[in-house]
CSV table of C-alpha atoms in Angstrom, one decimal:
chain,number,residue,atom,x,y,z
A,9,MET,CA,157.9,78.8,9.5
A,10,GLU,CA,158.3,80.8,12.6
A,11,ARG,CA,157.5,84.4,12.3
A,12,VAL,CA,158.0,87.3,14.7
A,13,PRO,CA,154.7,89.3,15.0
A,14,VAL,CA,154.6,93.0,14.5
A,15,LEU,CA,152.2,94.8,16.8
A,16,LYS,CA,150.8,98.3,16.0
A,17,ILE,CA,150.2,100.6,18.9
A,18,GLY,CA,149.2,104.1,17.9
A,19,ASP,CA,152.0,105.5,15.7
A,20,ILE,CA,154.5,102.8,16.7
A,21,LEU,CA,155.2,99.3,15.6
A,22,LEU,CA,156.4,97.0,18.3
A,23,VAL,CA,158.4,93.8,17.8
A,24,SER,CA,159.4,91.5,20.7
A,25,ILE,CA,162.1,89.1,19.5
A,26,GLN,CA,162.0,85.8,21.4
A,27,ILE,CA,163.1,83.2,19.0
A,28,ASP,CA,166.5,82.5,17.5
A,29,MET,CA,167.2,84.9,14.6
A,30,GLU,CA,168.0,82.5,11.9
A,31,ASP,CA,168.5,83.8,8.3
A,32,GLN,CA,164.9,83.2,7.2
A,33,VAL,CA,163.3,84.6,10.4
A,34,ALA,CA,165.5,87.7,10.1
A,35,LEU,CA,164.7,88.3,6.4
A,36,GLN,CA,161.0,87.7,7.0
A,37,LEU,CA,161.0,90.2,9.9
A,38,GLN,CA,162.7,92.8,7.8
A,39,GLU,CA,160.1,92.3,5.1
A,40,ASP,CA,157.1,92.3,7.4
A,41,LEU,CA,158.3,95.5,9.1
A,42,ALA,CA,159.0,97.3,5.9
A,43,GLU,CA,155.6,96.3,4.5
A,44,LYS,CA,153.8,97.3,7.8
A,45,ILE,CA,155.6,100.7,7.9
A,46,VAL,CA,154.4,101.5,4.4
A,47,ALA,CA,150.8,100.1,5.1
A,48,THR,CA,150.3,101.9,8.4
A,49,GLY,CA,152.5,105.1,8.0
A,50,CYS,CA,154.0,104.5,11.4
A,51,HIS,CA,157.0,106.7,12.3
A,52,GLY,CA,158.5,104.6,15.0
A,53,VAL,CA,159.7,101.0,15.4
A,54,ILE,CA,160.5,99.5,18.8
A,55,ILE,CA,162.4,96.2,19.0
A,56,ASP,CA,162.4,94.5,22.4
A,57,ILE,CA,165.3,92.1,22.9
A,58,SER,CA,164.8,91.4,26.6
A,59,ALA,CA,164.3,87.8,25.8
A,60,LEU,CA,167.6,87.4,24.1
A,61,ASP,CA,170.5,85.9,26.1
A,62,ILE,CA,173.0,86.4,23.3
A,63,VAL,CA,173.2,89.1,20.6
A,64,ASP,CA,175.9,88.0,18.1
A,65,SER,CA,177.1,89.8,15.1
A,66,PHE,CA,174.4,88.4,12.9
A,67,VAL,CA,171.6,89.7,15.2
A,68,GLY,CA,173.5,93.0,15.4
A,69,ARG,CA,173.7,93.3,11.7
A,70,THR,CA,170.0,92.4,11.4
A,71,LEU,CA,169.0,95.1,13.8
A,72,ALA,CA,171.2,97.6,11.9
A,73,THR,CA,169.6,96.6,8.6
A,74,ILE,CA,166.1,97.0,10.1
A,75,ALA,CA,167.0,100.4,11.4
A,76,SER,CA,168.4,101.5,8.0
A,77,VAL,CA,165.4,100.2,6.1
A,78,SER,CA,163.0,101.9,8.6
A,79,ARG,CA,165.0,105.2,8.2
A,80,VAL,CA,164.6,105.1,4.5
A,81,LEU,CA,160.8,104.6,5.0
A,82,ASP,CA,160.8,107.6,7.4
A,83,ALA,CA,160.5,105.6,10.6
A,84,GLU,CA,162.9,105.6,13.5
A,85,THR,CA,164.1,102.5,15.3
A,86,VAL,CA,164.8,102.0,19.0
A,87,VAL,CA,166.1,98.8,20.5
A,88,VAL,CA,164.9,98.2,24.1
A,89,GLY,CA,165.3,95.8,26.9
A,90,MET,CA,169.0,94.9,26.4
A,91,ARG,CA,170.3,92.8,29.3
A,92,PRO,CA,173.4,94.1,31.1
A,93,ALA,CA,175.3,91.0,30.2
A,94,VAL,CA,174.4,91.3,26.5
A,95,ALA,CA,175.6,94.9,26.5
A,96,ILE,CA,179.0,93.9,28.1
A,97,THR,CA,179.5,91.0,25.6
A,98,LEU,CA,178.6,93.2,22.7
A,99,VAL,CA,181.2,95.7,23.5
A,100,GLU,CA,183.8,93.1,24.3
A,101,LEU,CA,183.1,91.6,20.9
A,102,GLY,CA,183.7,95.0,19.3
A,103,LEU,CA,180.0,95.3,18.3
A,104,SER,CA,178.7,98.7,19.5
A,105,LEU,CA,175.5,98.7,17.3
A,106,PRO,CA,176.4,101.8,15.3
A,107,GLY,CA,173.4,103.7,14.0
A,108,ILE,CA,171.0,102.0,16.5
A,109,ARG,CA,169.3,104.0,19.2
A,110,THR,CA,168.5,102.2,22.5
A,111,ALA,CA,166.3,102.8,25.5
A,112,LEU,CA,165.9,100.9,28.7
A,113,ASN,CA,162.2,100.0,28.2
A,114,VAL,CA,159.3,100.4,25.9
A,115,GLU,CA,157.8,103.4,27.7
A,116,LEU,CA,161.1,105.3,27.5
A,117,ALA,CA,161.4,104.4,23.8
A,118,ILE,CA,157.8,105.7,23.2
A,119,THR,CA,158.7,109.0,24.9
A,120,MET,CA,162.0,109.2,22.9
A,121,LEU,CA,160.3,108.6,19.6
A,122,ALA,CA,157.5,111.1,20.3
A,123,ARG,CA,160.1,113.8,21.2
A,124,SER,CA,162.3,113.3,18.2
A,125,ARG,CA,159.2,113.2,15.9
A,126,ALA,CA,158.1,116.5,17.5
A,127,GLU,CA,161.6,118.0,16.9
A,128,LEU,CA,161.6,116.8,13.3
A,129,GLU,CA,158.2,118.4,12.6
A,130,ALA,CA,159.2,121.6,14.4
A,131,GLY,CA,162.3,121.7,12.1
A,132,PHE,CA,160.1,121.7,9.0
A,133,GLU,CA,158.0,124.5,10.6
A,134,LEU,CA,154.9,122.7,9.4
A,135,SER,CA,153.1,121.0,12.2
A,136,ASP,CA,150.8,118.0,11.4
A,137,ASP,CA,152.1,118.0,7.8
A,138,ASP,CA,152.5,114.3,7.8
A,139,GLU,CA,149.2,113.3,9.2
A,140,ASP,CA,146.5,112.1,6.9
A,141,GLU,CA,144.2,115.0,7.4
A,142,ALA,CA,142.7,116.9,4.6
A,143,ASP,CA,143.7,120.2,6.1
A,144,SER,CA,147.3,119.6,5.1
A,145,ALA,CA,146.3,120.8,1.7
A,146,ALA,CA,145.5,124.1,3.2
A,147,VAL,CA,149.2,124.7,4.2
A,148,THR,CA,150.5,127.5,2.1
A,149,ALA,CA,154.0,127.8,0.8
A,150,PRO,CA,156.2,130.0,3.1
B,2,MET,CA,165.3,78.7,30.3
B,3,GLU,CA,163.2,80.4,27.8
B,4,ARG,CA,161.0,83.2,29.1
B,5,VAL,CA,158.2,85.3,27.7
B,6,PRO,CA,158.9,89.0,28.3
B,7,VAL,CA,156.3,91.2,29.9
B,8,LEU,CA,156.3,94.7,28.5
B,9,LYS,CA,154.7,97.6,30.3
B,10,ILE,CA,153.0,100.3,28.2
B,11,GLY,CA,151.2,102.9,30.3
B,12,ASP,CA,148.6,101.1,32.4
B,13,ILE,CA,148.9,97.9,30.5
B,14,LEU,CA,151.1,94.8,30.5
B,15,LEU,CA,151.7,93.3,27.0
B,16,VAL,CA,152.8,89.8,26.4
B,17,SER,CA,153.5,88.4,22.9
B,18,ILE,CA,153.6,84.6,23.0
B,19,GLN,CA,155.8,83.2,20.3
B,20,ILE,CA,157.4,80.1,21.8
B,21,ASP,CA,155.8,76.8,22.6
B,22,MET,CA,154.0,76.9,25.9
B,23,GLU,CA,155.6,74.1,27.7
B,24,ASP,CA,154.8,73.6,31.4
B,25,GLN,CA,157.7,75.5,32.8
B,26,VAL,CA,157.3,78.4,30.4
B,27,ALA,CA,153.6,78.7,31.2
B,28,LEU,CA,154.2,78.6,34.9
B,29,GLN,CA,157.0,81.2,34.7
B,30,LEU,CA,154.8,83.5,32.6
B,31,GLN,CA,152.0,83.2,35.2
B,32,GLU,CA,154.4,84.1,37.9
B,33,ASP,CA,156.1,86.9,36.1
B,34,LEU,CA,152.7,88.4,35.2
B,35,ALA,CA,151.3,88.2,38.7
B,36,GLU,CA,154.5,89.8,40.1
B,37,LYS,CA,154.5,92.6,37.5
B,38,ILE,CA,150.8,93.4,38.1
B,39,VAL,CA,151.5,93.8,41.8
B,40,ALA,CA,154.7,95.7,41.2
B,41,THR,CA,153.3,98.2,38.6
B,42,GLY,CA,149.6,98.4,39.6
B,43,CYS,CA,148.6,97.9,36.0
B,44,HIS,CA,144.9,97.2,35.4
B,45,GLY,CA,145.1,95.5,32.0
B,46,VAL,CA,146.9,92.5,30.5
B,47,ILE,CA,147.0,92.0,26.7
B,48,ILE,CA,148.2,88.6,25.4
B,49,ASP,CA,149.1,88.5,21.8
B,50,ILE,CA,148.9,85.0,20.2
B,51,SER,CA,149.2,86.0,16.6
B,52,ALA,CA,152.4,83.9,16.3
B,53,LEU,CA,150.7,80.7,17.5
B,54,ASP,CA,149.6,78.2,14.8
B,55,ILE,CA,148.0,76.0,17.3
B,56,VAL,CA,146.2,76.7,20.6
B,57,ASP,CA,145.6,73.4,22.3
B,58,SER,CA,143.8,72.7,25.6
B,59,PHE,CA,146.9,73.3,27.6
B,60,VAL,CA,147.5,76.7,26.1
B,61,GLY,CA,143.7,77.4,26.5
B,62,ARG,CA,144.0,76.5,30.2
B,63,THR,CA,147.1,78.6,30.7
B,64,LEU,CA,145.3,81.6,29.2
B,65,ALA,CA,142.3,81.0,31.5
B,66,THR,CA,144.5,80.7,34.6
B,67,ILE,CA,146.4,83.9,33.7
B,68,ALA,CA,143.0,85.7,33.2
B,69,SER,CA,141.8,84.4,36.6
B,70,VAL,CA,145.0,85.3,38.5
B,71,SER,CA,144.9,88.8,36.9
B,72,ARG,CA,141.3,89.3,37.8
B,73,VAL,CA,142.0,88.5,41.5
B,74,LEU,CA,144.8,91.1,41.3
B,75,ASP,CA,142.3,93.7,39.8
B,76,ALA,CA,143.6,93.5,36.3
B,77,GLU,CA,141.6,92.5,33.2
B,78,THR,CA,143.0,90.2,30.5
B,79,VAL,CA,142.3,90.4,26.7
B,80,VAL,CA,143.7,87.9,24.2
B,81,VAL,CA,144.4,89.4,20.8
B,82,GLY,CA,145.6,88.3,17.4
B,83,MET,CA,143.9,84.9,17.2
B,84,ARG,CA,144.2,83.5,13.7
B,85,PRO,CA,141.0,82.5,12.0
B,86,ALA,CA,142.2,78.9,11.7
B,87,VAL,CA,143.0,78.8,15.4
B,88,ALA,CA,139.5,80.1,16.3
B,89,ILE,CA,137.9,77.4,14.1
B,90,THR,CA,140.0,74.6,15.5
B,91,LEU,CA,139.3,75.8,19.1
B,92,VAL,CA,135.6,75.6,18.6
B,93,GLU,CA,135.8,72.3,16.8
B,94,LEU,CA,137.7,70.9,19.8
B,95,GLY,CA,135.0,72.2,22.1
B,96,LEU,CA,137.3,74.8,23.6
B,97,SER,CA,135.6,78.2,23.6
B,98,LEU,CA,138.0,79.9,26.1
B,99,PRO,CA,135.3,80.7,28.7
B,100,GLY,CA,136.1,83.7,30.9
B,101,ILE,CA,138.6,85.1,28.4
B,102,ARG,CA,137.9,88.4,26.5
B,103,THR,CA,139.3,88.7,23.0
B,104,ALA,CA,140.0,91.5,20.6
B,105,LEU,CA,141.3,91.6,17.0
B,106,ASN,CA,144.4,93.6,17.7
B,107,VAL,CA,146.3,95.4,20.4
B,108,GLU,CA,144.8,98.8,19.7
B,109,LEU,CA,141.3,97.5,20.0
B,110,ALA,CA,142.2,95.8,23.2
B,111,ILE,CA,143.7,99.0,24.7
B,112,THR,CA,140.4,100.8,23.8
B,113,MET,CA,138.4,97.9,25.4
B,114,LEU,CA,140.4,97.9,28.6
B,115,ALA,CA,140.2,101.7,28.9
B,116,ARG,CA,136.4,101.7,28.4
B,117,SER,CA,135.8,98.9,30.9
B,118,ARG,CA,138.1,100.5,33.4
B,119,ALA,CA,136.2,103.8,33.0
B,120,GLU,CA,132.9,102.0,33.5
B,121,LEU,CA,134.2,100.2,36.6
B,122,GLU,CA,135.3,103.5,38.1
B,123,ALA,CA,132.0,105.2,37.2
B,124,GLY,CA,130.3,102.3,39.0
B,125,PHE,CA,132.0,103.2,42.2
B,126,GLU,CA,130.9,106.8,41.8
B,127,LEU,CA,134.4,107.7,42.8
B,128,SER,CA,136.5,108.8,39.8
B,129,ASP,CA,140.3,108.5,40.2
B,130,ASP,CA,139.9,106.6,43.4
B,131,ASP,CA,142.4,104.0,42.5
B,132,GLU,CA,145.1,106.4,41.2
B,133,ASP,CA,147.9,107.1,43.5
B,134,GLU,CA,147.1,110.7,44.0
B,135,ALA,CA,146.9,112.4,47.3
B,136,ASP,CA,143.6,114.0,46.5
B,137,SER,CA,141.9,110.6,46.9
B,138,ALA,CA,142.0,111.3,50.7
B,139,ALA,CA,139.8,114.3,50.1
B,140,VAL,CA,136.8,112.1,49.0
B,141,THR,CA,134.1,112.2,51.6
B,142,ALA,CA,131.9,109.3,52.4
B,143,PRO,CA,128.6,109.4,50.4
């Protein structure tokens, strides 16, 4: 069975979708991603769809599900590389990918994820609290 | 026509091969990569083949050609994610991918490329000489 590989780069998981997203492939990808988020503790997922000519409602739903599952596992999802024609068709079809963040390319997505992670951590007023360092035990209650 | 996307991450171009490498796809990928190396000035190319069940002599030749073209354009190629079964089959077929560097995953490849780049630059005894900074003009002849 065909399988979309999940690549780990630092704190981010990168997926480049190139094959047709049939039911089984989509389910397998969701499962692989969820398992890898838990195994690695990554906080960001970048999905590159620059190879896709068409994003139909099924692919749109798959992306939305991946984003929701990732969010539950404390990871943020960014979709990158959408072709202009795909964006136009999506909107014409009434699919605006609600709940999915997008960026033009992988580098911009990495910056976006790093920034929103930093804001999130600043919001907790506890820096480095989610890193697997022993000194997190030294954080005292406010 | 199907096309393998080339993703830029910092100083590195990343390609994840998931579709069958037919003649046209392989030629297009070689062309895309060469153009992108020139356009971006990247010094590293990482090719992920973790999605491939089979690496035959054609794919092996394609990888070797990509590595050679990249080298001519001052970029180094690392192949990552080879499955154990693929490695065994390759050697049994007498294909040992000469001239191609490999790493187990993308992160190790990034480290490898950064180290060999640093060594290369140290060899010239001119650090930062290939970066597009104006201070390179200030380097005096030894």
